[in-house]
XYZ file of C-alpha atoms in Angstrom:
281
model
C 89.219 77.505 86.404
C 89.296 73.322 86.050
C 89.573 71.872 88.828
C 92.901 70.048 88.402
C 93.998 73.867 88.732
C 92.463 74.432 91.507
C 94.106 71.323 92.942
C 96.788 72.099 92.149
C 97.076 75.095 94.098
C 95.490 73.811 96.714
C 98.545 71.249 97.618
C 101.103 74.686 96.763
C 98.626 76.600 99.509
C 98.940 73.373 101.851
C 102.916 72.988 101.176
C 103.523 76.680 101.875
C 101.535 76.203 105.228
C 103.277 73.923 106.808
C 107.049 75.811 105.762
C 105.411 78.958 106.994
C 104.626 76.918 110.402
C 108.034 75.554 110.298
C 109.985 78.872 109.520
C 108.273 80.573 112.234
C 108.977 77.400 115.078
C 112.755 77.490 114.058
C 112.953 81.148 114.451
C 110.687 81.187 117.862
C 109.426 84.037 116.434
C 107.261 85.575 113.915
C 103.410 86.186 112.756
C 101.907 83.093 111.497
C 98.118 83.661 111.754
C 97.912 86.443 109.342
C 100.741 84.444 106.837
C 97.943 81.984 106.810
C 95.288 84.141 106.229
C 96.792 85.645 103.225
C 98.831 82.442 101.766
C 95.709 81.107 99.653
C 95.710 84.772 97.697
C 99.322 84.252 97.134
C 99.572 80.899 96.140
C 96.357 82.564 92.894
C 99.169 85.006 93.096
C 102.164 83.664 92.342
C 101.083 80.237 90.382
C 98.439 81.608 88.147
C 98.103 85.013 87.845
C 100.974 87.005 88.365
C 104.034 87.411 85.141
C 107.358 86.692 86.653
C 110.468 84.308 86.098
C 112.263 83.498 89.100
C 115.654 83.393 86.832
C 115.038 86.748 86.092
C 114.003 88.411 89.275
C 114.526 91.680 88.490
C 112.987 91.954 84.243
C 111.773 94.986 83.602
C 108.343 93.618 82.517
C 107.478 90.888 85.740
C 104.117 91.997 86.884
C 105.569 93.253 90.339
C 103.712 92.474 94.086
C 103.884 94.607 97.105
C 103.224 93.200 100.731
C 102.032 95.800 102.203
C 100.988 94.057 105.744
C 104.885 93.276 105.792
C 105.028 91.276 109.119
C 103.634 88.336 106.858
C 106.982 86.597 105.621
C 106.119 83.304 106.375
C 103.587 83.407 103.650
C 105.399 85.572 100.834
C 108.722 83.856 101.841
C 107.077 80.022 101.963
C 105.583 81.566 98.248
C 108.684 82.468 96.876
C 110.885 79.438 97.809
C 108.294 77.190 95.927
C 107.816 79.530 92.965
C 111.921 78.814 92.844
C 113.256 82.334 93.509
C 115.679 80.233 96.139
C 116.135 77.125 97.525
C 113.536 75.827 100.187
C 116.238 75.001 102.469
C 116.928 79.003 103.117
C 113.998 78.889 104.841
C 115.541 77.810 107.860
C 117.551 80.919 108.512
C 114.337 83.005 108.441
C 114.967 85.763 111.602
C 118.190 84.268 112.099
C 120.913 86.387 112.676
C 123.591 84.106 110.790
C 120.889 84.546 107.773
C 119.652 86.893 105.514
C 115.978 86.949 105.367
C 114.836 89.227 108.273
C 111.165 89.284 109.622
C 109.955 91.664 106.969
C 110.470 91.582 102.998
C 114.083 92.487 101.953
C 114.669 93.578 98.323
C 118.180 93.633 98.844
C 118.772 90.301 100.086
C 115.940 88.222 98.809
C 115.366 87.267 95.538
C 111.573 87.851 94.331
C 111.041 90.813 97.230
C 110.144 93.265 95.152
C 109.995 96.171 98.043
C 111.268 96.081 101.689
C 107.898 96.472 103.651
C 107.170 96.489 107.171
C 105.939 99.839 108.203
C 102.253 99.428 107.932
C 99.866 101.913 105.428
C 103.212 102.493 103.908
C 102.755 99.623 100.846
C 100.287 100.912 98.941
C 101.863 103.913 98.456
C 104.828 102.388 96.715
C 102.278 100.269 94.773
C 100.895 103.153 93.049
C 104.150 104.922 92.303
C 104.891 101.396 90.353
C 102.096 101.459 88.540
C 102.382 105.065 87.740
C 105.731 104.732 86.756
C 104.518 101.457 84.969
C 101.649 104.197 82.672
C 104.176 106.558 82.552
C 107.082 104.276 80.766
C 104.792 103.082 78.859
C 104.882 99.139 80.059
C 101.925 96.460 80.283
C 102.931 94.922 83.832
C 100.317 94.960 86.687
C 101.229 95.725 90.362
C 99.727 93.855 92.993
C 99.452 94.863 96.616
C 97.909 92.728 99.974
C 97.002 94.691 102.725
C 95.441 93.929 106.092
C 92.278 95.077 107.098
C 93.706 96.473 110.364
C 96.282 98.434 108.527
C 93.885 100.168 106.658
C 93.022 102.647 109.698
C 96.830 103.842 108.499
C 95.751 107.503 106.675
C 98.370 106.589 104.266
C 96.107 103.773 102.846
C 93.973 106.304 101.896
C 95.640 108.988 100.613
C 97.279 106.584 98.277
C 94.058 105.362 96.734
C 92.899 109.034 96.207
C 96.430 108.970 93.908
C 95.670 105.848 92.382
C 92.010 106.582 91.312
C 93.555 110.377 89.773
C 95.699 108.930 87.784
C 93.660 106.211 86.462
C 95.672 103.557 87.828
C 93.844 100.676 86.315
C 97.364 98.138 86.486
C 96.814 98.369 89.898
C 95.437 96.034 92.434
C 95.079 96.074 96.020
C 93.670 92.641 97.770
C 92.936 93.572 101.761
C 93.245 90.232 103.845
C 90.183 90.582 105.351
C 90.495 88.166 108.598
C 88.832 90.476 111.235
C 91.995 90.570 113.583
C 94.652 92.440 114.251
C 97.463 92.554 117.310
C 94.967 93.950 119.881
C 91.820 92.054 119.084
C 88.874 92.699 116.572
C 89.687 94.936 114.075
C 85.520 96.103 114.433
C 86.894 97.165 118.444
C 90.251 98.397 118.027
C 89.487 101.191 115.106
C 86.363 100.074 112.526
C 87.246 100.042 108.852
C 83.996 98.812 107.856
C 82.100 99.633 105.086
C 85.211 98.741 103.009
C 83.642 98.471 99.737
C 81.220 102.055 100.393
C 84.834 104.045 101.389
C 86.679 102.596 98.453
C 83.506 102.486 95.956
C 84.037 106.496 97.388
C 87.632 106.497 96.080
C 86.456 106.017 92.937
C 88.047 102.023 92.561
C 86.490 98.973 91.545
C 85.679 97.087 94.075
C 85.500 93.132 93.786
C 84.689 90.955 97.465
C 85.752 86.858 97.225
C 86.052 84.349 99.495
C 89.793 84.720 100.292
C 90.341 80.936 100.631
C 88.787 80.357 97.362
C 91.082 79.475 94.371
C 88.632 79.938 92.029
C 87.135 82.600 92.979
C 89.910 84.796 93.587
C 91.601 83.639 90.200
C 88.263 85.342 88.874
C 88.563 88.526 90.930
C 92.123 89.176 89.407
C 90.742 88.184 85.903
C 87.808 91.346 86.564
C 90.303 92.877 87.598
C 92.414 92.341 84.696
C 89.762 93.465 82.740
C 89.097 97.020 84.669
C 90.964 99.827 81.978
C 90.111 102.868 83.714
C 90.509 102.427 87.556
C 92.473 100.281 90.050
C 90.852 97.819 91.599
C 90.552 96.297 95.014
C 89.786 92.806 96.367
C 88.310 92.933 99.807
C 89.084 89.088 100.470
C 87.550 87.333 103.475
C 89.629 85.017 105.200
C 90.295 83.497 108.503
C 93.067 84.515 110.730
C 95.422 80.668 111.677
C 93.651 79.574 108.448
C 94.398 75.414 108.546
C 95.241 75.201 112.389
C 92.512 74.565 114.434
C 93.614 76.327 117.420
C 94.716 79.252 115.940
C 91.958 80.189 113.785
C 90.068 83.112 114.349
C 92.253 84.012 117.702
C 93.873 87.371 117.774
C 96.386 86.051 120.312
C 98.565 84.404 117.232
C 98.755 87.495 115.602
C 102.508 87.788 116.298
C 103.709 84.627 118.320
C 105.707 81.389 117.637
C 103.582 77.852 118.940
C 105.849 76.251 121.462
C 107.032 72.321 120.675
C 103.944 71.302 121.956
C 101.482 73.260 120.357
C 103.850 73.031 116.567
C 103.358 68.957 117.046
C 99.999 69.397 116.630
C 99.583 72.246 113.911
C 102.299 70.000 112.245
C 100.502 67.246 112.294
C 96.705 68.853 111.201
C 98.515 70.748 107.941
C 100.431 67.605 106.745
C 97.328 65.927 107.170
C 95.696 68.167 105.057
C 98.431 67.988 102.576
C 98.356 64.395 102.441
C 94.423 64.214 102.277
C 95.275 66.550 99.098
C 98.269 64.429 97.760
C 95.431 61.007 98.232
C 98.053 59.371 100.696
């Protein structure tokens, strides 16, 4: 990838941060540290890899994406508005009850939501019935699913990738956030998942790892896996949970919780600093 690519999604990743921040202040509620975990893999997602036209949301032939770990709207919503499925500015009403973009993905009422998520282990499931239905019509999209590493304890997970690897599901991929966190602490303490690439290496998939903050790298995960014709393939991405805010990285606790004014001023201030060290103001 040249690097004026990857710079270029790096100020998207950056921009998206600090709406995601911003969307989740207004509201005084939502779950912000694994949004920024995951919004580097989206911003690959959406702005390089993925086939879709925001002013045709629903074509027949858009590569189509799945969050599976469906408490992460800040991210995929942040995503969306830039990619120009909607205007910025309806970010505001995100969890407000005069709005229409709820706290997990909406199909109905948000352009570019391809399936209302929010159960967790439930996402990959309806992943591989797209890409089934995908072999089975006889269309070239790809499906693309993120998944948290604490939701893959969900039995679900797994008996969806013994359906994917049967039916050869090789326009599928899963990417599994892999921050280490999850609502009640380390995902290693609550229920271990690891080793992730052994039990899906098991399940018969390809398994790629990447540095989940990466733009490079990941673009070259989704290009392997691209090039995979007989299996899905999954991404086991390594990230950090609060990615870009100091006080929130790596620290369970903002698994779910809006930062008071306070604490806002300052991850405010660190991502638009970022941004504008990007931007060479």
């Amino acid at each position: 990838m040249e690097q004026a690519k990857v710079h270029e999604l790096a100020v998207t990743a950056a921009r998206a941060r600090l709406l995601g921040m911003e969307m989740v202040h207004t509201a005084a509620s939502g779950h912000i540290g694994g949004a920024l975990s995951a919004m580097d893999l989206l911003t690959v997602l959406y702005f390089h890899e993925m086939r879709v036209d925001p002013a045709a949301p629903k074509s027949p032939d858009r590569d189509r994406f799945v969050l599976s770990k469906g408490h992460c709207t800040p991210a995929l919503y942040a995503i969306l508005a830039l990619r120009g499925y909607f205007p910025v500015e309806e970010l505001k009403l995100f969890r407000s009850i005069n709005g229409h973009m709820s706290g997990h993905p909406d199909m109905v009422n948000v352009p570019g939501v391809d399936m209302s998520t929010g159960s967790l282990g439930q996402g990959l499931s309806t992943a591989v019935g797209m890409a089934l239905a995908g072999k089975v019509d006889g269309r070239d999209y790809r499906v693309y699913s993120i998944l948290g590493d604490g939701e893959i304890a969900e039995g679900q997970i797994w008996e969806a990738a013994m359906a994917a690897a049967k039916y050869g599901l090789s326009n599928l991929c899963a990417i599994v956030d892999v921050n280490g966190l999850q609502i009640d602490g380390k995902t290693c303490d609550v229920m271990p998942t690891e080793p992730l690439d052994q039990k899906f290496a098991a399940f018969n998939w390809n398994v790629l790892k990447v540095d989940g903050h990466d733009y490079a790298a990941i673009a070259g995960a989704l290009a392997q896996a691209r090039a995979c014709t007989d299996r899905p393939t999954v991404i086991l991405a390594r990230t950090v949970k609060g990615k870009g805010v100091s006080f929130m990285e790596n620290d369970a606790g903002w698994h779910g919780k809006a930062p008071n004014d306070e604490q806002y001023a300052v991850a405010r201030a660190e991502l638009e600093a970022k941004l504008n060290e990007l931007e060479g103001k």
